[in-house]
Short mmCIF file of C-alpha atoms in Angstrom, two decimals:
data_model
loop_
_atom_site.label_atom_id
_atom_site.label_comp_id
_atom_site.label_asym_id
_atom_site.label_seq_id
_atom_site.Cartn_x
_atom_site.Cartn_y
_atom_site.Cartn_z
CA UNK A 18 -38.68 -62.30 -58.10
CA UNK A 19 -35.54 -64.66 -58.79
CA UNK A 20 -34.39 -61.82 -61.36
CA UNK A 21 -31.49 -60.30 -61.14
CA UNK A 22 -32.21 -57.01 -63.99
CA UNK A 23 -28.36 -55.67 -66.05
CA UNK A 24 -27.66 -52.81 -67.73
CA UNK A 25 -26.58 -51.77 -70.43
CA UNK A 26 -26.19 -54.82 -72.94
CA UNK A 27 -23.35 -53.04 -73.96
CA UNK A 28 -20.92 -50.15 -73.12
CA UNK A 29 -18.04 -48.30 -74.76
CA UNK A 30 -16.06 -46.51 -72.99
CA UNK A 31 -13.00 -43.90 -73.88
CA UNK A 32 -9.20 -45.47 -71.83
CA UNK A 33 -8.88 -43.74 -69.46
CA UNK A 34 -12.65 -43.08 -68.71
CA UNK A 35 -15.17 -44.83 -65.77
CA UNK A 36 -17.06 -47.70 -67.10
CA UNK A 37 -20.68 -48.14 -64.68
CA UNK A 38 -22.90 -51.23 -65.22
CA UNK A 39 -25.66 -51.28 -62.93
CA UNK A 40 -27.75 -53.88 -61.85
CA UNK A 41 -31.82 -54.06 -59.60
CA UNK A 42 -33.21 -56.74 -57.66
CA UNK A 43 -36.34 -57.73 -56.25
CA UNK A 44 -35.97 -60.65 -54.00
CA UNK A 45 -34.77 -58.55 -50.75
CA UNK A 46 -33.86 -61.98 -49.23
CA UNK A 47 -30.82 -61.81 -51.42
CA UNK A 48 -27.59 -61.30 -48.90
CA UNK A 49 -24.43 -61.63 -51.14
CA UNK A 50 -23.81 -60.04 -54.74
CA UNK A 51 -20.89 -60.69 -56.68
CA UNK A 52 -19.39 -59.04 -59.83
CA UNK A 53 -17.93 -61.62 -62.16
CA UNK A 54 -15.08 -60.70 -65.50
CA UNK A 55 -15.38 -63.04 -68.34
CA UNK A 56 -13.17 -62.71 -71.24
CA UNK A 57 -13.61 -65.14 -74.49
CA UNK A 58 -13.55 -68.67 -74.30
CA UNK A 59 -12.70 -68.12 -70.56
CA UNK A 60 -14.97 -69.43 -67.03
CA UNK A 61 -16.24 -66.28 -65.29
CA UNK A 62 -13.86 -64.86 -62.59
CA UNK A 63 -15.12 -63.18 -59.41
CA UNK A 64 -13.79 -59.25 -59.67
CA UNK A 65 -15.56 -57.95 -56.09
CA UNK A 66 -18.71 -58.92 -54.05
CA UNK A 67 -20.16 -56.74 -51.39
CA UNK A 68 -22.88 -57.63 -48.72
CA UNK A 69 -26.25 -55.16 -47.82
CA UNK A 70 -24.50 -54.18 -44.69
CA UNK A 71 -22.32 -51.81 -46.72
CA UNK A 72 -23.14 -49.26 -49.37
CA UNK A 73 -19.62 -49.30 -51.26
CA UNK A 74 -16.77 -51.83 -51.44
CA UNK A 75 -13.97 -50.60 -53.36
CA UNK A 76 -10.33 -53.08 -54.30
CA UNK A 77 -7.91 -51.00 -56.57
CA UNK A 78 -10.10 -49.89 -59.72
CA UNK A 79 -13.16 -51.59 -59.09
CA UNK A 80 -15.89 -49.97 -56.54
CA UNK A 81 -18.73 -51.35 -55.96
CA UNK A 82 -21.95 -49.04 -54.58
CA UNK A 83 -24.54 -50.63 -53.19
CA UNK A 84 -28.48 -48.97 -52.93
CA UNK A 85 -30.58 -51.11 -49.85
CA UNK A 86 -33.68 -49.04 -50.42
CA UNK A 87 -33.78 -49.17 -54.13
CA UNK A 88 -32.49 -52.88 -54.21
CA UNK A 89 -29.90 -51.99 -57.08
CA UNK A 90 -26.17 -52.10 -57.08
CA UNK A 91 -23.71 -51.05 -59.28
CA UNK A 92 -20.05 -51.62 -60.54
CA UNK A 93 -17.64 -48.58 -61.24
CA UNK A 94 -14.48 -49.26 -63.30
CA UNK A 95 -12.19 -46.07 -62.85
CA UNK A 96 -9.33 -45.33 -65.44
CA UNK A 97 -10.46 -48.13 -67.68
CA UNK A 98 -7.90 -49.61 -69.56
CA UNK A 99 -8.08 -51.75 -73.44
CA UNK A 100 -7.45 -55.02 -71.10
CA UNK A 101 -10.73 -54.19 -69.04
CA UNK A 102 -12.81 -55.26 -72.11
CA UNK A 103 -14.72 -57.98 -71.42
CA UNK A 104 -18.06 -59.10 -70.37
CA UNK A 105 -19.66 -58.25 -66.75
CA UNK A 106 -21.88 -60.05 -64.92
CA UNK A 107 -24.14 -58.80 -61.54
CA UNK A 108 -25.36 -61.96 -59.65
CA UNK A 109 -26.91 -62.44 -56.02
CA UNK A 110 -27.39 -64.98 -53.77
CA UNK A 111 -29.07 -65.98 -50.34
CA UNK A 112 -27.85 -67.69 -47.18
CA UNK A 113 -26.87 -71.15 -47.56
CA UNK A 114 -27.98 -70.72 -51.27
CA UNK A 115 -24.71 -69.12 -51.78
CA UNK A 116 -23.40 -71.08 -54.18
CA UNK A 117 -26.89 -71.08 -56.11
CA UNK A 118 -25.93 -67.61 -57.93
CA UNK A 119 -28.73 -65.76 -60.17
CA UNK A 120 -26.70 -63.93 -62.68
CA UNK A 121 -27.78 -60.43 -64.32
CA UNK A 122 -27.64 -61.12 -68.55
CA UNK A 123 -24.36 -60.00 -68.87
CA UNK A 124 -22.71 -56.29 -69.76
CA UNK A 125 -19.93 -56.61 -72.74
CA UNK A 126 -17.48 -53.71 -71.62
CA UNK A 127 -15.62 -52.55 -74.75
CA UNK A 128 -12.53 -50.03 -73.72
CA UNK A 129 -11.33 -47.72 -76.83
CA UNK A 130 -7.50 -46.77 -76.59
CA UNK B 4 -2.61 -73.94 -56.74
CA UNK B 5 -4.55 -75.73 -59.61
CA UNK B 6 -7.77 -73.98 -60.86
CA UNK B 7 -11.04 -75.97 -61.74
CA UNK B 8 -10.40 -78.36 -64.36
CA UNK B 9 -13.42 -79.13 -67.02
CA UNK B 10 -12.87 -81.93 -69.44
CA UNK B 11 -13.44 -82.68 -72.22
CA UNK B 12 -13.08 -78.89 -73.58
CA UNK B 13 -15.75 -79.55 -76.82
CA UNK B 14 -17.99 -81.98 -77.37
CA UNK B 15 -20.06 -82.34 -80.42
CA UNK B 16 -23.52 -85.04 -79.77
CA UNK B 17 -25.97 -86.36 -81.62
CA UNK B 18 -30.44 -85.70 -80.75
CA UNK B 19 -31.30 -88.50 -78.68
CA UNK B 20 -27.52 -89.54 -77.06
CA UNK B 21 -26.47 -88.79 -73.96
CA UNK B 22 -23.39 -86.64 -72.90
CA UNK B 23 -20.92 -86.88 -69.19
CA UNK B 24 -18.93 -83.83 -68.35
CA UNK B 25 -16.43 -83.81 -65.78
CA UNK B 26 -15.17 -81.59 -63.30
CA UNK B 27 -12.41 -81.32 -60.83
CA UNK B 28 -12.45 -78.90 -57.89
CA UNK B 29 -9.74 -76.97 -56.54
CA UNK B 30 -8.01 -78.95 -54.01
CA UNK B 31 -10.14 -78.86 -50.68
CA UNK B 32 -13.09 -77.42 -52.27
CA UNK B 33 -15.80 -79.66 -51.18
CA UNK B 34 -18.17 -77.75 -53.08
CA UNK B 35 -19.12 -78.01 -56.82
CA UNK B 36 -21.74 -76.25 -58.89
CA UNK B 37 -22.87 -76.08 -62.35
CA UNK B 38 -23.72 -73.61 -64.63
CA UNK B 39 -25.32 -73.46 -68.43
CA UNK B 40 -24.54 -70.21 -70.22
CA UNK B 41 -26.45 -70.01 -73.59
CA UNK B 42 -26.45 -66.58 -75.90
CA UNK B 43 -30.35 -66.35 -75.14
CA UNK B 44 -30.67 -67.42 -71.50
CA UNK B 45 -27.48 -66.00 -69.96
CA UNK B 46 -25.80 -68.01 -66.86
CA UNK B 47 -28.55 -70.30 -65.31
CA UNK B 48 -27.71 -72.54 -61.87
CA UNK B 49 -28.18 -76.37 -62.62
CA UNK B 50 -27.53 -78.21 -59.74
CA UNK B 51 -24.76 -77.91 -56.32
CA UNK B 52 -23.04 -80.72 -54.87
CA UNK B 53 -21.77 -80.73 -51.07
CA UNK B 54 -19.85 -83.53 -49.24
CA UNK B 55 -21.84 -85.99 -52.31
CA UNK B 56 -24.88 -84.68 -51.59
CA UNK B 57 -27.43 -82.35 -54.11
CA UNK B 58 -27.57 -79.30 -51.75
CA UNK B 59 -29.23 -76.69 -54.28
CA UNK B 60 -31.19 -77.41 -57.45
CA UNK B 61 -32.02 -75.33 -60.07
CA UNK B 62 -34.98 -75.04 -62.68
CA UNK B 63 -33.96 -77.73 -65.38
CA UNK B 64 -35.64 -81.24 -66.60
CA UNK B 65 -34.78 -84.52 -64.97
CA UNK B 66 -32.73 -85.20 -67.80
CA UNK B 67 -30.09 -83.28 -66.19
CA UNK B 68 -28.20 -84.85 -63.41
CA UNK B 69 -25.21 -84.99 -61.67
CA UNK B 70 -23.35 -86.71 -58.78
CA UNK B 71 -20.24 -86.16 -56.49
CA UNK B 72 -16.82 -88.48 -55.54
CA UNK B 73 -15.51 -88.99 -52.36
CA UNK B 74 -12.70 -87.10 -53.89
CA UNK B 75 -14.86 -83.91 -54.32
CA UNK B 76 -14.46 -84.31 -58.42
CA UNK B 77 -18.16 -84.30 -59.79
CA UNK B 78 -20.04 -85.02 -63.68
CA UNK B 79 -22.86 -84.31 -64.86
CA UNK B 80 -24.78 -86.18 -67.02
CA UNK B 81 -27.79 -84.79 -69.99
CA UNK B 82 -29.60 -87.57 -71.57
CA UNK B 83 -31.87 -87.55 -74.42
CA UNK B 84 -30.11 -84.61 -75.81
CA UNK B 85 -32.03 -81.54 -77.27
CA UNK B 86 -30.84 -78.88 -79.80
CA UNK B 87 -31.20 -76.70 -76.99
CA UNK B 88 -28.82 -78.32 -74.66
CA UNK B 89 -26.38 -76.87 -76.76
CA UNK B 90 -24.30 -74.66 -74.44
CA UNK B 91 -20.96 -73.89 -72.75
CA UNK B 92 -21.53 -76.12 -69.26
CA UNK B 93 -19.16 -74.50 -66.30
CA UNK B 94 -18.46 -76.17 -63.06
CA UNK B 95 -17.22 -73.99 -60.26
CA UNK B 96 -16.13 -74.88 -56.63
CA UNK B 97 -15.95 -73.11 -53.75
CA UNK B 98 -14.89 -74.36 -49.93
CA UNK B 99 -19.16 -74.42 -49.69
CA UNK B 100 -19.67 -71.99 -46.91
CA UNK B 101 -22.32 -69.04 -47.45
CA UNK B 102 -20.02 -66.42 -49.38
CA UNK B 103 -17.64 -68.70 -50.55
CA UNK B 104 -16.58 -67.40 -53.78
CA UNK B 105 -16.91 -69.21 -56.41
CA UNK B 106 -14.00 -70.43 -58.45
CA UNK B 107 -15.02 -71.32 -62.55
CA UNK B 108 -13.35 -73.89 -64.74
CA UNK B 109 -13.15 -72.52 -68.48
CA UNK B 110 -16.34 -75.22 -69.13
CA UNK B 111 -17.83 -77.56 -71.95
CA UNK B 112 -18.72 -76.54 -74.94
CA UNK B 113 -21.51 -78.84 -76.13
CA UNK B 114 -22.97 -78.68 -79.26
CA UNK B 115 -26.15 -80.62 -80.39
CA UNK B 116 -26.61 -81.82 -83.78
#
């Protein structure tokens, strides 16, 4: 129930093109789910995060859409570019457990030019 | 502003020894949390520190612990090392509210021999 499911393993998408990695839950206590970007031999940075009270949360390329009912969310990249290739990872949280993130297993994004 | 700061960068240990990593926060984070990412695993939550105190705990052997300074800095400590504690270790920091985002360092890399 602590699962946090991410798909696909791995995506390659045309420049130019929208990259989507989605992502399911089942713990519906889960309030707060971030998207992290993590390039090589880098920490993961936080892209976007949205909360259930919204279904979409978009900042410049990135959109987020978020499904209540079907406990999933998902991350569009529009226009991808070459320096979008990297890996993605879903991850949720609860309440004060914010800072206790469950991360999905990770999306590696590859952008063709 | 100064990003989360992970030292050392590598670290290669011995079966058996025992291993402190170190972290520093961003300035007037009073929050710090770390992470093991493995190939196999993904990103699992160790342990959360707040104000010196374990807030949040994850799933992992007593062999894993960690503490937190007055100055918000924190380590964490493995002992009796396993080749399966071989991992990149991240610390991130946040101001420790629900939602705070958190903020990685570039982590550990600890290998087990």
């Amino acid at each position: 129930q602590q699962q946090v499911k991410q798909s696909p393993q791995s995506l390659i998408v045309q420049k130019g093109g929208i990259s989507i990695i989605n992502c399911a839950y089942e713990n519906t206590a889960f309030d707060y789910f971030p998207w992290y970007q993590q390039f090589p031999g880098k920490g993961p940075a936080l892209l976007i995060a949205i909360r259930p009270d919204v279904s979409e949360k978009k900042e410049g390329r990135f959109t987020i859409s978020f499904n209540k009912s079907a406990k999933q969310f998902s991350l569009h990249i529009m226009d991808s570019q070459p320096g979008d290739s990297a890996t993605y990872f879903c991850a949720a949280s609860w309440g004060q457990g914010a800072q206790k993130l469950v991360f999905g297993q990770g999306t590696r994004l590859t952008i063709n030019p | 502003k100064a990003g989360v700061t992970q030292t050392p960068r590598y670290l290669i240990k011995t079966r058996g020894q025992q291993v402190t990593l170190s972290c520093s926060p961003i300035s007037g984070h009073r929050s710090v949390s770390w992470y093991q990412q493995t190939p196999g695993q993904g990103l699992q939550f160790l342990f959360e520190y707040f104000s010196e105190t374990q807030r949040n705990k994850g799933n992992f052997p007593g062999r894993f612990s960690g503490r937190q300074f007055s100055n918000s800095r924190s380590e964490m400590n493995v002992s009796t090392l396993e080749l399966g504690d071989s991992a990149l270790y991240l610390c991130a920091s946040s101001r420790g509210q629900g939602g705070s985002p958190l903020h990685f360092g570039n982590g550990t890399r600890l290998t087990v021999t």
